N, CA, C and O atoms as a DFTB+ gen file, in Angstrom:
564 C
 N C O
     1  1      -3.255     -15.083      -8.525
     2  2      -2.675     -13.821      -8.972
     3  2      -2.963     -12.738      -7.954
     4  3      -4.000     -12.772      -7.293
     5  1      -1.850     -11.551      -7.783
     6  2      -2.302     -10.575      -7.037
     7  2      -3.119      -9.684      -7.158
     8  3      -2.868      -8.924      -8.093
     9  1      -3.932      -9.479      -6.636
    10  2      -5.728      -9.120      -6.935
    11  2      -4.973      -7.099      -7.007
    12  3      -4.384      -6.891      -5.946
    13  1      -4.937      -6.082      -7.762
    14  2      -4.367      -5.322      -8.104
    15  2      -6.356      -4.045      -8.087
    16  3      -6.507      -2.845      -8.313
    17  1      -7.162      -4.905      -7.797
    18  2      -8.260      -4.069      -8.258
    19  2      -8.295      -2.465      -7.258
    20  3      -8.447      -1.355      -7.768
    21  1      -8.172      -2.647      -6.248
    22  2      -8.453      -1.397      -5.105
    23  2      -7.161      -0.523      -5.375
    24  3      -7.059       0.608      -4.900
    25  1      -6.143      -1.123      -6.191
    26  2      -5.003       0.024      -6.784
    27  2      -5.148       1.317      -7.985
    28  3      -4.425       2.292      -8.188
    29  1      -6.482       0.822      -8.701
    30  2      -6.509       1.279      -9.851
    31  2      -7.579       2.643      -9.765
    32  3      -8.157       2.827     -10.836
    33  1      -7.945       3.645      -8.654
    34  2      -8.692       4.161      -8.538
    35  2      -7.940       5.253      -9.109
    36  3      -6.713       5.146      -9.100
    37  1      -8.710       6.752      -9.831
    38  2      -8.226       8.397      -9.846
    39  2      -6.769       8.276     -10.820
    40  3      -5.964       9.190     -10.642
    41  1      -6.345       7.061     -11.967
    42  2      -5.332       7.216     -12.347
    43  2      -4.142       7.096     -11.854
    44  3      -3.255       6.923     -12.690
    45  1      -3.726       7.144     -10.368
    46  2      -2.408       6.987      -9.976
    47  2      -2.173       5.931      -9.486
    48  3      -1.579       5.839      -8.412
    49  1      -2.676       4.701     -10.309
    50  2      -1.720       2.925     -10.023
    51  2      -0.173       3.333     -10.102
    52  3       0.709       3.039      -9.296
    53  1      -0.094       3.893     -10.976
    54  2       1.873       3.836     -11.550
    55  2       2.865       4.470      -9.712
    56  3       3.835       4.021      -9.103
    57  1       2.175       5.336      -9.537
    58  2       2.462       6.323      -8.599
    59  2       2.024       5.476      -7.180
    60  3       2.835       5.638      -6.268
    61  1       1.122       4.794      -6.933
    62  2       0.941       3.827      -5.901
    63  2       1.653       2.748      -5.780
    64  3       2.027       2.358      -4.674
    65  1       1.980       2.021      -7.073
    66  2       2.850       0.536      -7.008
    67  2       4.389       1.011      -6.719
    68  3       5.280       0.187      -6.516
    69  1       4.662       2.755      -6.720
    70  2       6.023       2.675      -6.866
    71  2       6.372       2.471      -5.130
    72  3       7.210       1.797      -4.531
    73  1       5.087       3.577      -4.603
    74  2       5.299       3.230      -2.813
    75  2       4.524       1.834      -2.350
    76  3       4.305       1.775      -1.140
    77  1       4.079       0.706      -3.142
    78  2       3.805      -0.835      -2.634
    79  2       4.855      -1.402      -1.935
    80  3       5.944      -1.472      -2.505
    81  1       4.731      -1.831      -0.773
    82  2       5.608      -3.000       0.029
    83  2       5.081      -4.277      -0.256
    84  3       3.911      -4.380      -0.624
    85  1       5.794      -5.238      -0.132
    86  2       4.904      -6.663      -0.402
    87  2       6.026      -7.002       0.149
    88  3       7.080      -6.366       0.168
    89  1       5.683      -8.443       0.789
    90  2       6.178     -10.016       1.136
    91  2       5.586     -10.952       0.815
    92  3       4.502     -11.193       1.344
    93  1       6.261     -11.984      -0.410
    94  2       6.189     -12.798      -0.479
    95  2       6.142     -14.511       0.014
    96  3       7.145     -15.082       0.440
    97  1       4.997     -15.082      -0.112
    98  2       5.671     -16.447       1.038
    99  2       5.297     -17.729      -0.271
   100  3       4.393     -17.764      -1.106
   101  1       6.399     -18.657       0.008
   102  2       6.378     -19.522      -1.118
   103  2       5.799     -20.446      -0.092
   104  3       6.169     -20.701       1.053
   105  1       4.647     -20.942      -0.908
   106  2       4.050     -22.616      -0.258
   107  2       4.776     -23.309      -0.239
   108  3       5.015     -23.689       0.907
   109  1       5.697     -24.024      -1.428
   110  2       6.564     -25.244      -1.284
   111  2       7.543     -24.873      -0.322
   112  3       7.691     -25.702       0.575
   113  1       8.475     -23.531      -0.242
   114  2       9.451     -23.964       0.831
   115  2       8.961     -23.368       1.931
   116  3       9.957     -23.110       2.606
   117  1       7.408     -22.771       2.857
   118  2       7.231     -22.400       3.566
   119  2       7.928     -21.661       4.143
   120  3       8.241     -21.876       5.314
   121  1       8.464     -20.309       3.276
   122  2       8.842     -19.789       4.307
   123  2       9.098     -18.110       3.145
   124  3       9.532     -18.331       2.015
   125  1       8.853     -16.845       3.472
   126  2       8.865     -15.606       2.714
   127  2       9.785     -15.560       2.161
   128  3      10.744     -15.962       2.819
   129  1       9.976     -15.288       1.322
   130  2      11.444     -15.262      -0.153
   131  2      11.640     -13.555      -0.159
   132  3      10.984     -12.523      -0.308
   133  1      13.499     -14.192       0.206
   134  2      13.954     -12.561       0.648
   135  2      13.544     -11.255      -1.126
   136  3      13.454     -11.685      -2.276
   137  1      13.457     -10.397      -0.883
   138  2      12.960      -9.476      -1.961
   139  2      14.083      -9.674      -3.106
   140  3      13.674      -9.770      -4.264
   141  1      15.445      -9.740      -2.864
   142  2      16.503     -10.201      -3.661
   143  2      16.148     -11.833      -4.992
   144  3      16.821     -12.234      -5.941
   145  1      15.287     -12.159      -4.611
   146  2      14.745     -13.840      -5.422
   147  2      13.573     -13.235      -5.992
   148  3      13.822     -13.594      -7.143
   149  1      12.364     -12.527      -6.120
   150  2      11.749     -11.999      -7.243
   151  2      11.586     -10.504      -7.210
   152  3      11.992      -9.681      -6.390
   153  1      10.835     -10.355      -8.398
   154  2      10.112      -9.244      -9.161
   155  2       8.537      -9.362      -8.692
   156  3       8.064     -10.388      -8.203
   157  1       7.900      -8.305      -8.891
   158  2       6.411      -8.117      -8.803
   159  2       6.277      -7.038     -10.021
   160  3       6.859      -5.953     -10.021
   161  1       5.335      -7.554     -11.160
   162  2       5.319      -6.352     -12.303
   163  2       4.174      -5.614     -11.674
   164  3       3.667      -5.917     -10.594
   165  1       3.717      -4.347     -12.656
   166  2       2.430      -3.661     -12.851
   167  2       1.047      -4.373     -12.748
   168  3       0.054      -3.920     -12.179
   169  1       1.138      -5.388     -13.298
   170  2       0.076      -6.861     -13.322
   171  2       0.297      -7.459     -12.217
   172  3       0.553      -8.580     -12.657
   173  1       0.379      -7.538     -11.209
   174  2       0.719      -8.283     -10.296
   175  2       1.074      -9.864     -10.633
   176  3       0.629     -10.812      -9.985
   177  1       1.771      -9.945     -11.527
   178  2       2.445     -11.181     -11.742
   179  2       3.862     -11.476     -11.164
   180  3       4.793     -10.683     -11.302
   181  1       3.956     -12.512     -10.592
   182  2       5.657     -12.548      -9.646
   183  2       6.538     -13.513     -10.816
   184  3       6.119     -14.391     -11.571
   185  1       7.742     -13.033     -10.652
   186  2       8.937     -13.830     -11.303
   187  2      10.031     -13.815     -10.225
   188  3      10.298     -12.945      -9.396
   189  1      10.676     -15.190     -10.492
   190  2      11.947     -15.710      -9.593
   191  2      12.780     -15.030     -10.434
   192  3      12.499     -14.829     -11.615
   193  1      14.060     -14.562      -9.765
   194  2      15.539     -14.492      -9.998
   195  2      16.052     -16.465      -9.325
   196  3      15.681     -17.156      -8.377
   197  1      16.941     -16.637     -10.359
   198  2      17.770     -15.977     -11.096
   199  2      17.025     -15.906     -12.446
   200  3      15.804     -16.060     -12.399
   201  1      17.467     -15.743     -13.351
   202  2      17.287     -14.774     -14.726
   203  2      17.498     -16.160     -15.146
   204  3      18.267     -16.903     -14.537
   205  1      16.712     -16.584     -16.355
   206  2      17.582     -17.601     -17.632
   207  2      18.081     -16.974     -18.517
   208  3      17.713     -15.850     -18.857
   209  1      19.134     -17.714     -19.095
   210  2      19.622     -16.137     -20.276
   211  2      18.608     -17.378     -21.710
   212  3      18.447     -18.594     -21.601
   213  1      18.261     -16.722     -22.559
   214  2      18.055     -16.723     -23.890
   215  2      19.236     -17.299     -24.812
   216  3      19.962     -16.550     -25.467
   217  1      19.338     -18.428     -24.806
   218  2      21.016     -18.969     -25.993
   219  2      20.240     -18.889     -27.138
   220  3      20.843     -19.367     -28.098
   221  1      19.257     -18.516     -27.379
   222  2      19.287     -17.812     -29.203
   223  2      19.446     -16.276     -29.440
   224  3      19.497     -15.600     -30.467
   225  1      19.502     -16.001     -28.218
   226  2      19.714     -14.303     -28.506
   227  2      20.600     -13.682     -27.375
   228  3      20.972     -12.513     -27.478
   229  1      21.002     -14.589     -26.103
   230  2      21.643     -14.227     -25.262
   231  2      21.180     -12.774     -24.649
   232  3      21.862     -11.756     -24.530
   233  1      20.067     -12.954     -24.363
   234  2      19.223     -12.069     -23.690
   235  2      18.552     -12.352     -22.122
   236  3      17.990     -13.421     -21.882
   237  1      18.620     -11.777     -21.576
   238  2      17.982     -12.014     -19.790
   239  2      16.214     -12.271     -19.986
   240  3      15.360     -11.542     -20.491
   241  1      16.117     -13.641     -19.344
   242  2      15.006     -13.693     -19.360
   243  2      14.248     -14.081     -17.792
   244  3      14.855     -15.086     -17.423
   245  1      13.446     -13.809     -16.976
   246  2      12.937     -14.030     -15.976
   247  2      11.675     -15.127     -15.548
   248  3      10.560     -14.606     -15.550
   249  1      11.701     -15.836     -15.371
   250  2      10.959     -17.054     -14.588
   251  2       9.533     -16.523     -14.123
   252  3       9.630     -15.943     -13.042
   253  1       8.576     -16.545     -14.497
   254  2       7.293     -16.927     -14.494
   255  2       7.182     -17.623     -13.266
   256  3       7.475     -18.817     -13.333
   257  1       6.641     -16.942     -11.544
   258  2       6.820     -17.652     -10.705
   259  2       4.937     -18.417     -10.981
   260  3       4.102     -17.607     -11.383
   261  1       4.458     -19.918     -10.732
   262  2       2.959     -20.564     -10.800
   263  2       2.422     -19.613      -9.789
   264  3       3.048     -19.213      -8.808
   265  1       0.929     -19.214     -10.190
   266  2       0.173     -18.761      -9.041
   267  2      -0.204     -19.613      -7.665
   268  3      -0.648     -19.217      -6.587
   269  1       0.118     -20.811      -8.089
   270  2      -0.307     -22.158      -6.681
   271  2       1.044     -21.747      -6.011
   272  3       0.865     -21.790      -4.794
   273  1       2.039     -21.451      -6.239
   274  2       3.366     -22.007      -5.431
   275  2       3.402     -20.559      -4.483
   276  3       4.166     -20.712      -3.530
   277  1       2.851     -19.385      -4.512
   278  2       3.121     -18.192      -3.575
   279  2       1.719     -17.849      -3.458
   280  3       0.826     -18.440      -4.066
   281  1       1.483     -16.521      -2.368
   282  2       0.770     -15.621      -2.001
   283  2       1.720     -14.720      -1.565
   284  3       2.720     -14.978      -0.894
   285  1       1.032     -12.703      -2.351
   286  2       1.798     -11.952      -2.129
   287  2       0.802     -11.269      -0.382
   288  3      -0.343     -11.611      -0.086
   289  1       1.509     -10.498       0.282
   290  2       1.054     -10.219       1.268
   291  2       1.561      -8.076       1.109
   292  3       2.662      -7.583       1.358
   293  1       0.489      -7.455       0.709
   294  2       0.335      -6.128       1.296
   295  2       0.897      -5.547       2.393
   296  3       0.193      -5.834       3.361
   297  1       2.022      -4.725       2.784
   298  2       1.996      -3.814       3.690
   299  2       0.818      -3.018       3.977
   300  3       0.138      -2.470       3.110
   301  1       0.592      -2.973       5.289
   302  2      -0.675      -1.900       5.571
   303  2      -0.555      -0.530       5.865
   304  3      -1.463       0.120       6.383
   305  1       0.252      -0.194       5.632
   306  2       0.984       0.968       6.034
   307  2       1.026       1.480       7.885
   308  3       1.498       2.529       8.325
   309  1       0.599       0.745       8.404
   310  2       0.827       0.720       9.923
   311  2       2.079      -0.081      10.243
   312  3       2.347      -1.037       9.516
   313  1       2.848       0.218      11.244
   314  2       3.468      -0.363      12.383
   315  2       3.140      -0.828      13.097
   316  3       2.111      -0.199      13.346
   317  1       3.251      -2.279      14.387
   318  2       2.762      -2.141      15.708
   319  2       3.466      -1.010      16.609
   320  3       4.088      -0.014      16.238
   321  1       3.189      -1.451      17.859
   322  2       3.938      -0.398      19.287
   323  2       5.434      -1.084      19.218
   324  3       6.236      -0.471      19.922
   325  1       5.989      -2.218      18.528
   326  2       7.248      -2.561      18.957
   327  2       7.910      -1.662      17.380
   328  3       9.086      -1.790      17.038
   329  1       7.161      -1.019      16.796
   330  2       7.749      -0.411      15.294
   331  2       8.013      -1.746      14.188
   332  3       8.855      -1.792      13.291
   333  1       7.046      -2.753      14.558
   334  2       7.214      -3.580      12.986
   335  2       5.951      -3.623      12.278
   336  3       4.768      -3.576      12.614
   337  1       6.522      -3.717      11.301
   338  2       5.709      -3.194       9.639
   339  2       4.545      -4.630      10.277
   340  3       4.697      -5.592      11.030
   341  1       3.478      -4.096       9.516
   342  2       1.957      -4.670       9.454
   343  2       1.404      -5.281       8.171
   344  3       0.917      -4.546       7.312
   345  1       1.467      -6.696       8.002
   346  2       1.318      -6.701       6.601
   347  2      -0.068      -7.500       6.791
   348  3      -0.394      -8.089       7.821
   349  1      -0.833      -7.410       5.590
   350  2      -1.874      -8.809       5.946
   351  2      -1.407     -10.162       6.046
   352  3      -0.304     -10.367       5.539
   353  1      -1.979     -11.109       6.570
   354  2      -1.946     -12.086       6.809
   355  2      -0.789     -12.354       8.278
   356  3      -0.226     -13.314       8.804
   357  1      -0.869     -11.085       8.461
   358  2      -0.102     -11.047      10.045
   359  2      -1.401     -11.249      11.314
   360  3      -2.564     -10.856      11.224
   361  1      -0.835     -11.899      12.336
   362  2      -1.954     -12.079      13.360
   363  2      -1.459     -10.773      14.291
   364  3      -0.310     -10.444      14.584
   365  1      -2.434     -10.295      14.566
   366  2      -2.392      -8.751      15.618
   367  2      -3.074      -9.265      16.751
   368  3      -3.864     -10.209      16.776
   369  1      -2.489      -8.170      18.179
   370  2      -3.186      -8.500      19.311
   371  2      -3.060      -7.256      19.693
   372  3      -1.970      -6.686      19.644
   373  1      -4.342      -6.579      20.193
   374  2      -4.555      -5.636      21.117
   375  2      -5.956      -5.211      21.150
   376  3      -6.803      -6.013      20.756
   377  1      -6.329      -3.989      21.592
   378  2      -7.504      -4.010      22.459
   379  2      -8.040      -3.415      21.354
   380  3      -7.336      -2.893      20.490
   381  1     -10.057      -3.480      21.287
   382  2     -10.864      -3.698      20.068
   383  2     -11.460      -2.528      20.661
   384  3     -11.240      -2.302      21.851
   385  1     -12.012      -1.940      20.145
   386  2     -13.567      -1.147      20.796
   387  2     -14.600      -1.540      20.788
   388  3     -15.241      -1.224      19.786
   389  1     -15.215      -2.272      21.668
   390  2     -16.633      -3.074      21.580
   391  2     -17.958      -1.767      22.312
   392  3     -19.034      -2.073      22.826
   393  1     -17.425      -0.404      22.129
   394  2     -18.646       0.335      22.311
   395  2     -18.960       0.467      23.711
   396  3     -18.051       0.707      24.506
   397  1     -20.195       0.332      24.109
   398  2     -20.613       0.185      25.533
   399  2     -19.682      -0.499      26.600
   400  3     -19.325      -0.195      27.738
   401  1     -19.420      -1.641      25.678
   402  2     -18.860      -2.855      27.178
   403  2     -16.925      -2.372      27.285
   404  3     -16.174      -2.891      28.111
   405  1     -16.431      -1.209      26.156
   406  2     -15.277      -0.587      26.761
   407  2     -14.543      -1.486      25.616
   408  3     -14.967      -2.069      24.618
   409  1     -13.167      -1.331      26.241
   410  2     -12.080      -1.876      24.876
   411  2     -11.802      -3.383      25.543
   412  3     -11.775      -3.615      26.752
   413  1     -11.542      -4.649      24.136
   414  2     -11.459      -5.423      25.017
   415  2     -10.052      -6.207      23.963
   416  3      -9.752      -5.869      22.818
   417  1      -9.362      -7.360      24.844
   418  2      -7.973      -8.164      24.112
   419  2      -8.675      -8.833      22.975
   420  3      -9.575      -9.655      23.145
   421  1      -8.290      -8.501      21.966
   422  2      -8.570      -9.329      20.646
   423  2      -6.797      -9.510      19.637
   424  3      -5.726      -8.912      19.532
   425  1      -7.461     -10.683      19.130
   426  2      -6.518     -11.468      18.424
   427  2      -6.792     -11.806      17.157
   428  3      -7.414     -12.862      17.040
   429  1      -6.475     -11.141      16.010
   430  2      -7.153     -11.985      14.434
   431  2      -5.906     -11.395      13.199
   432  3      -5.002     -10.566      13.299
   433  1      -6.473     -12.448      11.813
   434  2      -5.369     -11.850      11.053
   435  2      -5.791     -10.685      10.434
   436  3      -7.009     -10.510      10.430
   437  1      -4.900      -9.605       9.761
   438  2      -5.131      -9.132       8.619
   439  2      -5.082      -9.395       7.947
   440  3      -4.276     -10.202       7.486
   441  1      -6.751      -8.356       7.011
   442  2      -6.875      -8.677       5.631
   443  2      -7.814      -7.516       5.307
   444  3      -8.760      -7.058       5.948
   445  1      -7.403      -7.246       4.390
   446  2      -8.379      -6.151       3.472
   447  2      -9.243      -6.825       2.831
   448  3      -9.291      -7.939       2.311
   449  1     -10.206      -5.582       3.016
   450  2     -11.710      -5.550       2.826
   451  2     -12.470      -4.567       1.490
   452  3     -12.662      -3.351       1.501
   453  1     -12.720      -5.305       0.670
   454  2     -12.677      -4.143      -0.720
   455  2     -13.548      -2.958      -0.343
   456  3     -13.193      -1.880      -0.821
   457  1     -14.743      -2.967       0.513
   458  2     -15.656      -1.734       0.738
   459  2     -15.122      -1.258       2.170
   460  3     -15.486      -0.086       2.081
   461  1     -14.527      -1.341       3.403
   462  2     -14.331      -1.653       4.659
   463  2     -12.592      -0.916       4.619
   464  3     -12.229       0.115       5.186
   465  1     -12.137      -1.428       4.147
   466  2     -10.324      -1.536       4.156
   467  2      -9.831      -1.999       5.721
   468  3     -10.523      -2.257       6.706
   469  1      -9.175      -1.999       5.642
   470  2      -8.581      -2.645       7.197
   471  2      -9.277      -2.557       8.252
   472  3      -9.297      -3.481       9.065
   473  1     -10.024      -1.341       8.436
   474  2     -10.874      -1.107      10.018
   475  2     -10.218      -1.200      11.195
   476  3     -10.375      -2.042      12.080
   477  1      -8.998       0.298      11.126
   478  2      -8.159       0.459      12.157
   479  2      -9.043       0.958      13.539
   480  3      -8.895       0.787      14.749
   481  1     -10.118       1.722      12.620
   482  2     -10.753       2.452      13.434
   483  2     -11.433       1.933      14.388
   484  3     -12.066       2.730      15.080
   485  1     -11.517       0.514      14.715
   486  2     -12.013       0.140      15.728
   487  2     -10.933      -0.532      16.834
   488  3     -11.204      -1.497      17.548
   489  1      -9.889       0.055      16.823
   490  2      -8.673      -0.858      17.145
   491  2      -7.989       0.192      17.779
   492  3      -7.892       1.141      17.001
   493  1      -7.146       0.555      19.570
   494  2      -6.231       1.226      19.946
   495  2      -5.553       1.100      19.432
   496  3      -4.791       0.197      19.777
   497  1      -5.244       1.826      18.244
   498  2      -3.437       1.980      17.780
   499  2      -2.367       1.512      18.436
   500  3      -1.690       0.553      18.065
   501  1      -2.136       2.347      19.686
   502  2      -0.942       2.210      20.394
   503  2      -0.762       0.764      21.183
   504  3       0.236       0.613      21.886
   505  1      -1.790      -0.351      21.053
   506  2      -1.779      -1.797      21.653
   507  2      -1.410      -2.444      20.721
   508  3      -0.477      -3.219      20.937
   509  1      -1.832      -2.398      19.715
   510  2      -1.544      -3.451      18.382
   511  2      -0.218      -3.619      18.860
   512  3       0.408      -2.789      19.518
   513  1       0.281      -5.034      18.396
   514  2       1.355      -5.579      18.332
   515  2       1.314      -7.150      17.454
   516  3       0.747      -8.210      17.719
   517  1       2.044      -6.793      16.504
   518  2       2.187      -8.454      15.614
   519  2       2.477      -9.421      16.627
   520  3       3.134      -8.983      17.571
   521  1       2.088     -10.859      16.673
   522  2       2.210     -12.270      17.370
   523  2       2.597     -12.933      16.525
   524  3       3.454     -13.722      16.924
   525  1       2.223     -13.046      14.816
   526  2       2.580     -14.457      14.138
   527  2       2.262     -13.725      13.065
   528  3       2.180     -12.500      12.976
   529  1       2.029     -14.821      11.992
   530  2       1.284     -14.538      10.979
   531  2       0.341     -15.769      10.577
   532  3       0.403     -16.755      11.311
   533  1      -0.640     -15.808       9.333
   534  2      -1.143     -16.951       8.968
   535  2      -0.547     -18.592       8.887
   536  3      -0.948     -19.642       9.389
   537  1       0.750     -18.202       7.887
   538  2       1.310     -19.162       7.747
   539  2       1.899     -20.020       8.611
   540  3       1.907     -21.241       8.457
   541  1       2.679     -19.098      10.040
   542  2       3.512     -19.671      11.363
   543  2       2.683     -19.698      12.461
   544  3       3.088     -20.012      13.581
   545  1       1.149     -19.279      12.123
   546  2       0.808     -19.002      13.591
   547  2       0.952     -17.771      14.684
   548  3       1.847     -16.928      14.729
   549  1      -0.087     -17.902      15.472
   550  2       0.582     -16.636      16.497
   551  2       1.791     -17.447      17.568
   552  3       1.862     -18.650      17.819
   553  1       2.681     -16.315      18.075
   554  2       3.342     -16.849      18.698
   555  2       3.162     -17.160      20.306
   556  3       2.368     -16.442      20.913
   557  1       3.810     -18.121      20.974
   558  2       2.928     -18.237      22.580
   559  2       3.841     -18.197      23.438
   560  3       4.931     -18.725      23.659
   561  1       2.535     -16.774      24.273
   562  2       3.704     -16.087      25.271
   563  2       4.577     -16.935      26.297
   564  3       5.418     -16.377      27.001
């Protein structure tokens, strides 16, 4: 299930989930399911389109997507330098701040950190650039 806890701070979940981005990636067909094929509620529970209708009441009913068959993936609200969206479970490459020894090429995925959160702050902004993600890998130059 989508872990919804770091949303619920000061009362404004309703007002946060309305600006949430997400991508979905289905395990069985390996590969992100365009936003048009589900829903994401308040609960972070996912449902497939299409709809079943109800033949005792002929009412729209929506599909219960299993928690084994997806993982939802967070927008981070960053861009890289080429202007594409940053989601977790994306692999990033650019230069780190290692302090004394200067900035150096690093490569890892995102993921949020419940006390930490992303930890841009150790990272040149303007280098970041997406390579892959978890699921595909980084890509090779």
């Amino acid at each position: 299930m989508f872990n919804m806890d770091y949303y619920k701070s000061g009362g404004i979940l309703e007002l946060m989930l309305s600006n949430l981005k997400v991508r979905v990636w289905h395990k069985g067909f390996e590969k992100f399911l365009p936003k048009e094929e589900w829903f994401l509620n308040f609960n972070g529970d996912l449902f497939f389109y299409p709809i079943e209708i109800d033949m005792t009441s002929f009412s729209p009913r929506m599909i219960r997507a299993s928690e084994d068959l997806y993982e939802v993936n967070r927008y981070t609200g960053m861009d890289d330098k080429n202007g594409q969206e940053i989601y977790e479970g994306d692999i990033i490459r650019g230069k780190l701040d290692f302090g004394p020894a200067g900035f150096v090429e690093q490569q890892l995925s995102v993921k949020w950190d419940n006390v930490d959160g992303y930890q841009w702050n150790y990272w040149d902004i303007p280098t970041i650039e997406v390579v892959g993600n978890i699921y595909n890998r980084a890509k090779h130059d």
